């Protein structure tokens, strides 16, 4: 597939609410407006580093998605995770066992800030809200806007996908999407969200697959 076709297919997952986040569904209609750049990449250290570095430096990019169409099997994902650790930008900060999975939390270093990396892919072992067509990692590359009010504060020093600037969205609309997202995620997953689907967990991998 051509790169733009891959991006368009992946955006449909978000537009249709597959991630359980109504803000993502809203932003996916016009990602450029919301500073969301989606890029197709090979599992190649230099290309990944260059894409992240350019996202950090570009003023009009605040959220970066890297899509890896070649990641289809577990071995491919395992290779991607290994390459991420080899880069100068990503680090594996979280390794926590939970309900038969190893919840892996990768981070992107953006200046003195750490950005939580959220992962998606076509793997049955992932939470339903993470089961997209293509494997993808998404993360924030800019500080959050100076909001007058926030619904939930991110931990100190953390860049969070929820910090996306919603471009003057009214308070009632914002609250509607916020509470709607909580309900949608729980409905899709089938239970209340937990560590496996938390924003700070990149991928929740079955223990029988995970090895250092």
mmCIF file with all atom_site columns, C-alpha atoms in Angstrom:
data_model
loop_
_atom_site.group_PDB
_atom_site.id
_atom_site.type_symbol
_atom_site.label_atom_id
_atom_site.label_alt_id
_atom_site.label_comp_id
_atom_site.label_asym_id
_atom_site.label_entity_id
_atom_site.label_seq_id
_atom_site.pdbx_PDB_ins_code
_atom_site.Cartn_x
_atom_site.Cartn_y
_atom_site.Cartn_z
_atom_site.occupancy
_atom_site.B_iso_or_equiv
_atom_site.pdbx_formal_charge
_atom_site.auth_seq_id
_atom_site.auth_comp_id
_atom_site.auth_asym_id
_atom_site.auth_atom_id
_atom_site.pdbx_PDB_model_num
ATOM 1   C CA . UNK A 1 1   ? 0.000   0.000   0.000  1.00 0.00 ? 1   UNK A CA 1
ATOM 2   C CA . UNK A 1 2   ? 1.037   3.582   -0.572 1.00 0.00 ? 2   UNK A CA 1
ATOM 3   C CA . UNK A 1 3   ? 1.961   5.475   2.591  1.00 0.00 ? 3   UNK A CA 1
ATOM 4   C CA . UNK A 1 4   ? -1.048  7.800   2.455  1.00 0.00 ? 4   UNK A CA 1
ATOM 5   C CA . UNK A 1 5   ? -3.360  4.825   2.002  1.00 0.00 ? 5   UNK A CA 1
ATOM 6   C CA . UNK A 1 6   ? -1.875  3.225   5.128  1.00 0.00 ? 6   UNK A CA 1
ATOM 7   C CA . UNK A 1 7   ? -2.416  6.453   7.073  1.00 0.00 ? 7   UNK A CA 1
ATOM 8   C CA . UNK A 1 8   ? -5.997  6.803   5.816  1.00 0.00 ? 8   UNK A CA 1
ATOM 9   C CA . UNK A 1 9   ? -6.849  3.233   6.823  1.00 0.00 ? 9   UNK A CA 1
ATOM 10  C CA . UNK A 1 10  ? -5.349  3.743   10.271 1.00 0.00 ? 10  UNK A CA 1
ATOM 11  C CA . UNK A 1 11  ? -7.215  7.017   10.754 1.00 0.00 ? 11  UNK A CA 1
ATOM 12  C CA . UNK A 1 12  ? -10.495 5.211   10.095 1.00 0.00 ? 12  UNK A CA 1
ATOM 13  C CA . UNK A 1 13  ? -9.877  3.140   13.222 1.00 0.00 ? 13  UNK A CA 1
ATOM 14  C CA . UNK A 1 14  ? -9.735  6.335   15.276 1.00 0.00 ? 14  UNK A CA 1
ATOM 15  C CA . UNK A 1 15  ? -12.571 8.092   13.423 1.00 0.00 ? 15  UNK A CA 1
ATOM 16  C CA . UNK A 1 16  ? -14.904 5.190   14.172 1.00 0.00 ? 16  UNK A CA 1
ATOM 17  C CA . UNK A 1 17  ? -14.053 5.357   17.869 1.00 0.00 ? 17  UNK A CA 1
ATOM 18  C CA . UNK A 1 18  ? -12.072 2.125   17.936 1.00 0.00 ? 18  UNK A CA 1
ATOM 19  C CA . UNK A 1 19  ? -9.627  3.507   20.493 1.00 0.00 ? 19  UNK A CA 1
ATOM 20  C CA . UNK A 1 20  ? -12.455 4.407   22.852 1.00 0.00 ? 20  UNK A CA 1
ATOM 21  C CA . UNK A 1 21  ? -11.274 8.021   22.837 1.00 0.00 ? 21  UNK A CA 1
ATOM 22  C CA . UNK A 1 22  ? -13.785 10.478  21.404 1.00 0.00 ? 22  UNK A CA 1
ATOM 23  C CA . UNK A 1 23  ? -11.127 13.195  21.281 1.00 0.00 ? 23  UNK A CA 1
ATOM 24  C CA . UNK A 1 24  ? -9.039  10.997  18.970 1.00 0.00 ? 24  UNK A CA 1
ATOM 25  C CA . UNK A 1 25  ? -12.137 10.324  16.862 1.00 0.00 ? 25  UNK A CA 1
ATOM 26  C CA . UNK A 1 26  ? -12.753 14.070  16.613 1.00 0.00 ? 26  UNK A CA 1
ATOM 27  C CA . UNK A 1 27  ? -9.129  14.951  15.809 1.00 0.00 ? 27  UNK A CA 1
ATOM 28  C CA . UNK A 1 28  ? -8.780  12.131  13.256 1.00 0.00 ? 28  UNK A CA 1
ATOM 29  C CA . UNK A 1 29  ? -11.166 13.981  10.945 1.00 0.00 ? 29  UNK A CA 1
ATOM 30  C CA . UNK A 1 30  ? -8.557  16.708  10.503 1.00 0.00 ? 30  UNK A CA 1
ATOM 31  C CA . UNK A 1 31  ? -5.269  15.634  12.129 1.00 0.00 ? 31  UNK A CA 1
ATOM 32  C CA . UNK A 1 32  ? -3.238  18.508  10.670 1.00 0.00 ? 32  UNK A CA 1
ATOM 33  C CA . UNK A 1 33  ? -5.501  21.045  12.387 1.00 0.00 ? 33  UNK A CA 1
ATOM 34  C CA . UNK A 1 34  ? -4.739  19.428  15.734 1.00 0.00 ? 34  UNK A CA 1
ATOM 35  C CA . UNK A 1 35  ? -0.992  19.116  15.173 1.00 0.00 ? 35  UNK A CA 1
ATOM 36  C CA . UNK A 1 36  ? -1.168  15.341  14.766 1.00 0.00 ? 36  UNK A CA 1
ATOM 37  C CA . UNK A 1 37  ? 1.355   13.977  12.278 1.00 0.00 ? 37  UNK A CA 1
ATOM 38  C CA . UNK A 1 38  ? 1.118   10.367  11.139 1.00 0.00 ? 38  UNK A CA 1
ATOM 39  C CA . UNK A 1 39  ? 4.181   8.877   9.446  1.00 0.00 ? 39  UNK A CA 1
ATOM 40  C CA . UNK A 1 40  ? 4.852   5.455   7.959  1.00 0.00 ? 40  UNK A CA 1
ATOM 41  C CA . UNK A 1 41  ? 8.174   3.927   8.945  1.00 0.00 ? 41  UNK A CA 1
ATOM 42  C CA . UNK A 1 42  ? 10.299  0.857   8.540  1.00 0.00 ? 42  UNK A CA 1
ATOM 43  C CA . UNK A 1 43  ? 11.757  -0.874  11.593 1.00 0.00 ? 43  UNK A CA 1
ATOM 44  C CA . UNK A 1 44  ? 14.954  1.059   11.159 1.00 0.00 ? 44  UNK A CA 1
ATOM 45  C CA . UNK A 1 45  ? 16.741  2.913   13.948 1.00 0.00 ? 45  UNK A CA 1
ATOM 46  C CA . UNK A 1 46  ? 17.895  5.973   11.998 1.00 0.00 ? 46  UNK A CA 1
ATOM 47  C CA . UNK A 1 47  ? 14.573  6.524   10.251 1.00 0.00 ? 47  UNK A CA 1
ATOM 48  C CA . UNK A 1 48  ? 12.698  6.299   13.547 1.00 0.00 ? 48  UNK A CA 1
ATOM 49  C CA . UNK A 1 49  ? 15.084  8.730   15.246 1.00 0.00 ? 49  UNK A CA 1
ATOM 50  C CA . UNK A 1 50  ? 14.859  11.203  12.358 1.00 0.00 ? 50  UNK A CA 1
ATOM 51  C CA . UNK A 1 51  ? 11.058  11.153  12.362 1.00 0.00 ? 51  UNK A CA 1
ATOM 52  C CA . UNK A 1 52  ? 10.895  11.788  16.099 1.00 0.00 ? 52  UNK A CA 1
ATOM 53  C CA . UNK A 1 53  ? 13.511  14.538  15.996 1.00 0.00 ? 53  UNK A CA 1
ATOM 54  C CA . UNK A 1 54  ? 11.706  16.319  13.167 1.00 0.00 ? 54  UNK A CA 1
ATOM 55  C CA . UNK A 1 55  ? 8.400   16.092  15.052 1.00 0.00 ? 55  UNK A CA 1
ATOM 56  C CA . UNK A 1 56  ? 10.004  17.685  18.099 1.00 0.00 ? 56  UNK A CA 1
ATOM 57  C CA . UNK A 1 57  ? 11.502  20.505  16.034 1.00 0.00 ? 57  UNK A CA 1
ATOM 58  C CA . UNK A 1 58  ? 8.470   21.322  13.860 1.00 0.00 ? 58  UNK A CA 1
ATOM 59  C CA . UNK A 1 59  ? 6.273   24.001  15.440 1.00 0.00 ? 59  UNK A CA 1
ATOM 60  C CA . UNK A 1 60  ? 3.067   22.693  13.884 1.00 0.00 ? 60  UNK A CA 1
ATOM 61  C CA . UNK A 1 61  ? 3.496   19.118  15.166 1.00 0.00 ? 61  UNK A CA 1
ATOM 62  C CA . UNK A 1 62  ? 2.475   18.341  18.739 1.00 0.00 ? 62  UNK A CA 1
ATOM 63  C CA . UNK A 1 63  ? 1.552   14.653  18.441 1.00 0.00 ? 63  UNK A CA 1
ATOM 64  C CA . UNK A 1 64  ? 3.455   12.078  16.400 1.00 0.00 ? 64  UNK A CA 1
ATOM 65  C CA . UNK A 1 65  ? 2.270   8.662   15.256 1.00 0.00 ? 65  UNK A CA 1
ATOM 66  C CA . UNK A 1 66  ? 4.689   6.177   13.724 1.00 0.00 ? 66  UNK A CA 1
ATOM 67  C CA . UNK A 1 67  ? 2.951   3.430   11.741 1.00 0.00 ? 67  UNK A CA 1
ATOM 68  C CA . UNK A 1 68  ? 4.766   0.180   10.941 1.00 0.00 ? 68  UNK A CA 1
ATOM 69  C CA . UNK A 1 69  ? 2.860   -1.812  8.274  1.00 0.00 ? 69  UNK A CA 1
ATOM 70  C CA . UNK A 1 70  ? 5.568   -4.489  8.231  1.00 0.00 ? 70  UNK A CA 1
ATOM 71  C CA . UNK A 1 71  ? 4.866   -5.433  11.862 1.00 0.00 ? 71  UNK A CA 1
ATOM 72  C CA . UNK A 1 72  ? 2.416   -8.294  11.463 1.00 0.00 ? 72  UNK A CA 1
ATOM 73  C CA . UNK A 1 73  ? 3.613   -11.177 13.653 1.00 0.00 ? 73  UNK A CA 1
ATOM 74  C CA . UNK A 1 74  ? 4.851   -11.232 17.234 1.00 0.00 ? 74  UNK A CA 1
ATOM 75  C CA . UNK A 1 75  ? 8.431   -11.637 16.003 1.00 0.00 ? 75  UNK A CA 1
ATOM 76  C CA . UNK A 1 76  ? 8.035   -8.377  14.076 1.00 0.00 ? 76  UNK A CA 1
ATOM 77  C CA . UNK A 1 77  ? 6.736   -6.539  17.127 1.00 0.00 ? 77  UNK A CA 1
ATOM 78  C CA . UNK A 1 78  ? 9.504   -8.008  19.252 1.00 0.00 ? 78  UNK A CA 1
ATOM 79  C CA . UNK A 1 79  ? 12.021  -6.708  16.721 1.00 0.00 ? 79  UNK A CA 1
ATOM 80  C CA . UNK A 1 80  ? 10.432  -3.244  16.774 1.00 0.00 ? 80  UNK A CA 1
ATOM 81  C CA . UNK A 1 81  ? 10.594  -3.095  20.571 1.00 0.00 ? 81  UNK A CA 1
ATOM 82  C CA . UNK A 1 82  ? 14.242  -4.109  20.452 1.00 0.00 ? 82  UNK A CA 1
ATOM 83  C CA . UNK A 1 83  ? 15.057  -1.393  17.908 1.00 0.00 ? 83  UNK A CA 1
ATOM 84  C CA . UNK A 1 84  ? 13.247  1.250   19.972 1.00 0.00 ? 84  UNK A CA 1
ATOM 85  C CA . UNK A 1 85  ? 15.482  0.442   22.932 1.00 0.00 ? 85  UNK A CA 1
ATOM 86  C CA . UNK A 1 86  ? 18.546  0.850   20.698 1.00 0.00 ? 86  UNK A CA 1
ATOM 87  C CA . UNK A 1 87  ? 17.635  4.412   19.761 1.00 0.00 ? 87  UNK A CA 1
ATOM 88  C CA . UNK A 1 88  ? 18.860  7.452   21.642 1.00 0.00 ? 88  UNK A CA 1
ATOM 89  C CA . UNK A 1 89  ? 15.285  8.709   22.058 1.00 0.00 ? 89  UNK A CA 1
ATOM 90  C CA . UNK A 1 90  ? 13.199  5.833   23.422 1.00 0.00 ? 90  UNK A CA 1
ATOM 91  C CA . UNK A 1 91  ? 13.593  4.068   26.738 1.00 0.00 ? 91  UNK A CA 1
ATOM 92  C CA . UNK A 1 92  ? 11.726  1.235   28.432 1.00 0.00 ? 92  UNK A CA 1
ATOM 93  C CA . UNK A 1 93  ? 10.744  2.647   31.806 1.00 0.00 ? 93  UNK A CA 1
ATOM 94  C CA . UNK A 1 94  ? 7.887   0.386   32.848 1.00 0.00 ? 94  UNK A CA 1
ATOM 95  C CA . UNK A 1 95  ? 7.878   -3.416  33.075 1.00 0.00 ? 95  UNK A CA 1
ATOM 96  C CA . UNK A 1 96  ? 5.020   -4.526  35.274 1.00 0.00 ? 96  UNK A CA 1
ATOM 97  C CA . UNK A 1 97  ? 3.206   -7.853  35.421 1.00 0.00 ? 97  UNK A CA 1
ATOM 98  C CA . UNK A 1 98  ? -0.558  -7.587  35.408 1.00 0.00 ? 98  UNK A CA 1
ATOM 99  C CA . UNK A 1 99  ? -3.204  -10.252 34.752 1.00 0.00 ? 99  UNK A CA 1
ATOM 100 C CA . UNK A 1 100 ? -0.911  -12.578 32.825 1.00 0.00 ? 100 UNK A CA 1
ATOM 101 C CA . UNK A 1 101 ? 0.743   -9.846  30.785 1.00 0.00 ? 101 UNK A CA 1
ATOM 102 C CA . UNK A 1 102 ? 3.903   -7.791  30.935 1.00 0.00 ? 102 UNK A CA 1
ATOM 103 C CA . UNK A 1 103 ? 2.831   -4.162  30.651 1.00 0.00 ? 103 UNK A CA 1
ATOM 104 C CA . UNK A 1 104 ? 5.635   -2.368  28.843 1.00 0.00 ? 104 UNK A CA 1
ATOM 105 C CA . UNK A 1 105 ? 5.875   1.393   29.057 1.00 0.00 ? 105 UNK A CA 1
ATOM 106 C CA . UNK A 1 106 ? 8.177   3.069   26.554 1.00 0.00 ? 106 UNK A CA 1
ATOM 107 C CA . UNK A 1 107 ? 9.020   6.753   26.841 1.00 0.00 ? 107 UNK A CA 1
ATOM 108 C CA . UNK A 1 108 ? 10.281  9.407   24.452 1.00 0.00 ? 108 UNK A CA 1
ATOM 109 C CA . UNK A 1 109 ? 12.666  11.961  25.903 1.00 0.00 ? 109 UNK A CA 1
ATOM 110 C CA . UNK A 1 110 ? 11.606  15.476  24.867 1.00 0.00 ? 110 UNK A CA 1
ATOM 111 C CA . UNK A 1 111 ? 14.015  17.875  26.535 1.00 0.00 ? 111 UNK A CA 1
ATOM 112 C CA . UNK A 1 112 ? 13.619  17.356  30.278 1.00 0.00 ? 112 UNK A CA 1
ATOM 113 C CA . UNK A 1 113 ? 10.165  15.837  29.770 1.00 0.00 ? 113 UNK A CA 1
ATOM 114 C CA . UNK A 1 114 ? 9.176   12.218  29.282 1.00 0.00 ? 114 UNK A CA 1
ATOM 115 C CA . UNK A 1 115 ? 6.398   11.422  26.842 1.00 0.00 ? 115 UNK A CA 1
ATOM 116 C CA . UNK A 1 116 ? 4.281   8.322   27.373 1.00 0.00 ? 116 UNK A CA 1
ATOM 117 C CA . UNK A 1 117 ? 4.134   6.142   24.255 1.00 0.00 ? 117 UNK A CA 1
ATOM 118 C CA . UNK A 1 118 ? 0.811   4.459   23.442 1.00 0.00 ? 118 UNK A CA 1
ATOM 119 C CA . UNK A 1 119 ? 0.829   1.461   21.113 1.00 0.00 ? 119 UNK A CA 1
ATOM 120 C CA . UNK A 1 120 ? -1.685  -0.122  18.738 1.00 0.00 ? 120 UNK A CA 1
ATOM 121 C CA . UNK A 1 121 ? -1.622  -3.173  16.495 1.00 0.00 ? 121 UNK A CA 1
ATOM 122 C CA . UNK A 1 122 ? -3.511  -6.085  14.985 1.00 0.00 ? 122 UNK A CA 1
ATOM 123 C CA . UNK A 1 123 ? -2.727  -8.472  17.837 1.00 0.00 ? 123 UNK A CA 1
ATOM 124 C CA . UNK A 1 124 ? -5.510  -10.362 19.593 1.00 0.00 ? 124 UNK A CA 1
ATOM 125 C CA . UNK A 1 125 ? -3.700  -10.156 22.928 1.00 0.00 ? 125 UNK A CA 1
ATOM 126 C CA . UNK A 1 126 ? -3.975  -6.355  23.037 1.00 0.00 ? 126 UNK A CA 1
ATOM 127 C CA . UNK A 1 127 ? -6.937  -4.655  24.722 1.00 0.00 ? 127 UNK A CA 1
ATOM 128 C CA . UNK A 1 128 ? -9.750  -4.048  22.233 1.00 0.00 ? 128 UNK A CA 1
ATOM 129 C CA . UNK A 1 129 ? -9.087  -0.302  22.321 1.00 0.00 ? 129 UNK A CA 1
ATOM 130 C CA . UNK A 1 130 ? -5.565  -0.966  21.019 1.00 0.00 ? 130 UNK A CA 1
ATOM 131 C CA . UNK A 1 131 ? -6.466  -3.373  18.198 1.00 0.00 ? 131 UNK A CA 1
ATOM 132 C CA . UNK A 1 132 ? -5.918  -1.221  15.115 1.00 0.00 ? 132 UNK A CA 1
ATOM 133 C CA . UNK A 1 133 ? -5.272  -2.351  11.544 1.00 0.00 ? 133 UNK A CA 1
ATOM 134 C CA . UNK A 1 134 ? -1.564  -1.507  11.626 1.00 0.00 ? 134 UNK A CA 1
ATOM 135 C CA . UNK A 1 135 ? 1.012   -1.418  14.388 1.00 0.00 ? 135 UNK A CA 1
ATOM 136 C CA . UNK A 1 136 ? 1.491   2.139   15.594 1.00 0.00 ? 136 UNK A CA 1
ATOM 137 C CA . UNK A 1 137 ? 3.127   4.048   18.411 1.00 0.00 ? 137 UNK A CA 1
ATOM 138 C CA . UNK A 1 138 ? 1.826   7.502   19.287 1.00 0.00 ? 138 UNK A CA 1
ATOM 139 C CA . UNK A 1 139 ? 3.198   10.135  21.629 1.00 0.00 ? 139 UNK A CA 1
ATOM 140 C CA . UNK A 1 140 ? 3.140   13.821  22.482 1.00 0.00 ? 140 UNK A CA 1
ATOM 141 C CA . UNK A 1 141 ? 6.158   15.944  21.451 1.00 0.00 ? 141 UNK A CA 1
ATOM 142 C CA . UNK A 1 142 ? 5.176   19.363  22.821 1.00 0.00 ? 142 UNK A CA 1
ATOM 143 C CA . UNK A 1 143 ? 4.202   20.752  26.206 1.00 0.00 ? 143 UNK A CA 1
ATOM 144 C CA . UNK A 1 144 ? 0.491   20.955  26.891 1.00 0.00 ? 144 UNK A CA 1
ATOM 145 C CA . UNK A 1 145 ? -1.316  24.238  26.181 1.00 0.00 ? 145 UNK A CA 1
ATOM 146 C CA . UNK A 1 146 ? -2.044  26.579  29.074 1.00 0.00 ? 146 UNK A CA 1
ATOM 147 C CA . UNK A 1 147 ? -5.574  25.420  29.770 1.00 0.00 ? 147 UNK A CA 1
ATOM 148 C CA . UNK A 1 148 ? -7.662  27.372  32.267 1.00 0.00 ? 148 UNK A CA 1
ATOM 149 C CA . UNK A 1 149 ? -9.047  24.070  33.538 1.00 0.00 ? 149 UNK A CA 1
ATOM 150 C CA . UNK A 1 150 ? -8.065  20.430  33.069 1.00 0.00 ? 150 UNK A CA 1
ATOM 151 C CA . UNK A 1 151 ? -10.159 17.343  33.763 1.00 0.00 ? 151 UNK A CA 1
ATOM 152 C CA . UNK A 1 152 ? -7.230  15.287  35.055 1.00 0.00 ? 152 UNK A CA 1
ATOM 153 C CA . UNK A 1 153 ? -3.649  16.361  35.636 1.00 0.00 ? 153 UNK A CA 1
ATOM 154 C CA . UNK A 1 154 ? -0.852  14.264  34.138 1.00 0.00 ? 154 UNK A CA 1
ATOM 155 C CA . UNK A 1 155 ? 1.979   13.311  36.520 1.00 0.00 ? 155 UNK A CA 1
ATOM 156 C CA . UNK A 1 156 ? 4.662   15.952  36.921 1.00 0.00 ? 156 UNK A CA 1
ATOM 157 C CA . UNK A 1 157 ? 7.195   15.950  34.085 1.00 0.00 ? 157 UNK A CA 1
ATOM 158 C CA . UNK A 1 158 ? 5.047   13.775  31.802 1.00 0.00 ? 158 UNK A CA 1
ATOM 159 C CA . UNK A 1 159 ? 3.769   14.569  28.308 1.00 0.00 ? 159 UNK A CA 1
ATOM 160 C CA . UNK A 1 160 ? 0.423   12.861  27.739 1.00 0.00 ? 160 UNK A CA 1
ATOM 161 C CA . UNK A 1 161 ? -1.645  12.309  24.585 1.00 0.00 ? 161 UNK A CA 1
ATOM 162 C CA . UNK A 1 162 ? -4.585  13.892  26.398 1.00 0.00 ? 162 UNK A CA 1
ATOM 163 C CA . UNK A 1 163 ? -2.700  17.212  26.259 1.00 0.00 ? 163 UNK A CA 1
ATOM 164 C CA . UNK A 1 164 ? -3.703  17.700  22.607 1.00 0.00 ? 164 UNK A CA 1
ATOM 165 C CA . UNK A 1 165 ? -4.903  21.257  21.966 1.00 0.00 ? 165 UNK A CA 1
ATOM 166 C CA . UNK A 1 166 ? -8.592  20.969  21.054 1.00 0.00 ? 166 UNK A CA 1
ATOM 167 C CA . UNK A 1 167 ? -8.506  24.356  19.318 1.00 0.00 ? 167 UNK A CA 1
ATOM 168 C CA . UNK A 1 168 ? -10.987 26.427  21.285 1.00 0.00 ? 168 UNK A CA 1
ATOM 169 C CA . UNK A 1 169 ? -13.547 23.669  21.811 1.00 0.00 ? 169 UNK A CA 1
ATOM 170 C CA . UNK A 1 170 ? -16.374 24.820  24.089 1.00 0.00 ? 170 UNK A CA 1
ATOM 171 C CA . UNK A 1 171 ? -16.585 23.560  27.658 1.00 0.00 ? 171 UNK A CA 1
ATOM 172 C CA . UNK A 1 172 ? -19.804 21.609  27.150 1.00 0.00 ? 172 UNK A CA 1
ATOM 173 C CA . UNK A 1 173 ? -18.472 19.860  24.044 1.00 0.00 ? 173 UNK A CA 1
ATOM 174 C CA . UNK A 1 174 ? -15.210 19.095  25.825 1.00 0.00 ? 174 UNK A CA 1
ATOM 175 C CA . UNK A 1 175 ? -16.984 17.571  28.825 1.00 0.00 ? 175 UNK A CA 1
ATOM 176 C CA . UNK A 1 176 ? -19.262 15.582  26.540 1.00 0.00 ? 176 UNK A CA 1
ATOM 177 C CA . UNK A 1 177 ? -16.261 14.016  24.791 1.00 0.00 ? 177 UNK A CA 1
ATOM 178 C CA . UNK A 1 178 ? -14.440 13.459  28.090 1.00 0.00 ? 178 UNK A CA 1
ATOM 179 C CA . UNK A 1 179 ? -17.218 11.568  29.835 1.00 0.00 ? 179 UNK A CA 1
ATOM 180 C CA . UNK A 1 180 ? -18.230 9.887   26.591 1.00 0.00 ? 180 UNK A CA 1
ATOM 181 C CA . UNK A 1 181 ? -14.689 8.554   26.233 1.00 0.00 ? 181 UNK A CA 1
ATOM 182 C CA . UNK A 1 182 ? -14.795 6.991   29.695 1.00 0.00 ? 182 UNK A CA 1
ATOM 183 C CA . UNK A 1 183 ? -18.009 5.170   28.822 1.00 0.00 ? 183 UNK A CA 1
ATOM 184 C CA . UNK A 1 184 ? -16.857 4.192   25.324 1.00 0.00 ? 184 UNK A CA 1
ATOM 185 C CA . UNK A 1 185 ? -13.564 2.685   26.496 1.00 0.00 ? 185 UNK A CA 1
ATOM 186 C CA . UNK A 1 186 ? -15.263 0.591   29.166 1.00 0.00 ? 186 UNK A CA 1
ATOM 187 C CA . UNK A 1 187 ? -17.887 -0.621  26.691 1.00 0.00 ? 187 UNK A CA 1
ATOM 188 C CA . UNK A 1 188 ? -15.282 -1.646  24.089 1.00 0.00 ? 188 UNK A CA 1
ATOM 189 C CA . UNK A 1 189 ? -12.967 -3.370  26.559 1.00 0.00 ? 189 UNK A CA 1
ATOM 190 C CA . UNK A 1 190 ? -15.803 -5.045  28.428 1.00 0.00 ? 190 UNK A CA 1
ATOM 191 C CA . UNK A 1 191 ? -14.644 -3.886  31.848 1.00 0.00 ? 191 UNK A CA 1
ATOM 192 C CA . UNK A 1 192 ? -13.183 -0.810  33.480 1.00 0.00 ? 192 UNK A CA 1
ATOM 193 C CA . UNK A 1 193 ? -9.846  0.200   31.908 1.00 0.00 ? 193 UNK A CA 1
ATOM 194 C CA . UNK A 1 194 ? -6.793  -1.107  33.754 1.00 0.00 ? 194 UNK A CA 1
ATOM 195 C CA . UNK A 1 195 ? -3.006  -1.091  33.397 1.00 0.00 ? 195 UNK A CA 1
ATOM 196 C CA . UNK A 1 196 ? -3.147  -3.074  30.136 1.00 0.00 ? 196 UNK A CA 1
ATOM 197 C CA . UNK A 1 197 ? -5.005  -0.260  28.370 1.00 0.00 ? 197 UNK A CA 1
ATOM 198 C CA . UNK A 1 198 ? -3.610  2.679   30.346 1.00 0.00 ? 198 UNK A CA 1
ATOM 199 C CA . UNK A 1 199 ? -1.934  5.490   28.407 1.00 0.00 ? 199 UNK A CA 1
ATOM 200 C CA . UNK A 1 200 ? 1.356   4.821   30.198 1.00 0.00 ? 200 UNK A CA 1
ATOM 201 C CA . UNK A 1 201 ? 1.425   1.234   28.888 1.00 0.00 ? 201 UNK A CA 1
ATOM 202 C CA . UNK A 1 202 ? 2.707   0.978   25.330 1.00 0.00 ? 202 UNK A CA 1
ATOM 203 C CA . UNK A 1 203 ? 1.993   -2.716  24.825 1.00 0.00 ? 203 UNK A CA 1
ATOM 204 C CA . UNK A 1 204 ? 0.643   -5.383  27.181 1.00 0.00 ? 204 UNK A CA 1
ATOM 205 C CA . UNK A 1 205 ? 2.349   -8.602  26.083 1.00 0.00 ? 205 UNK A CA 1
ATOM 206 C CA . UNK A 1 206 ? 1.428   -12.107 27.313 1.00 0.00 ? 206 UNK A CA 1
ATOM 207 C CA . UNK A 1 207 ? 4.011   -13.411 29.763 1.00 0.00 ? 207 UNK A CA 1
ATOM 208 C CA . UNK A 1 208 ? 4.611   -16.530 27.680 1.00 0.00 ? 208 UNK A CA 1
ATOM 209 C CA . UNK A 1 209 ? 5.762   -14.347 24.766 1.00 0.00 ? 209 UNK A CA 1
ATOM 210 C CA . UNK A 1 210 ? 7.798   -11.762 26.627 1.00 0.00 ? 210 UNK A CA 1
ATOM 211 C CA . UNK A 1 211 ? 11.481  -12.293 27.221 1.00 0.00 ? 211 UNK A CA 1
ATOM 212 C CA . UNK A 1 212 ? 14.221  -9.799  27.918 1.00 0.00 ? 212 UNK A CA 1
#
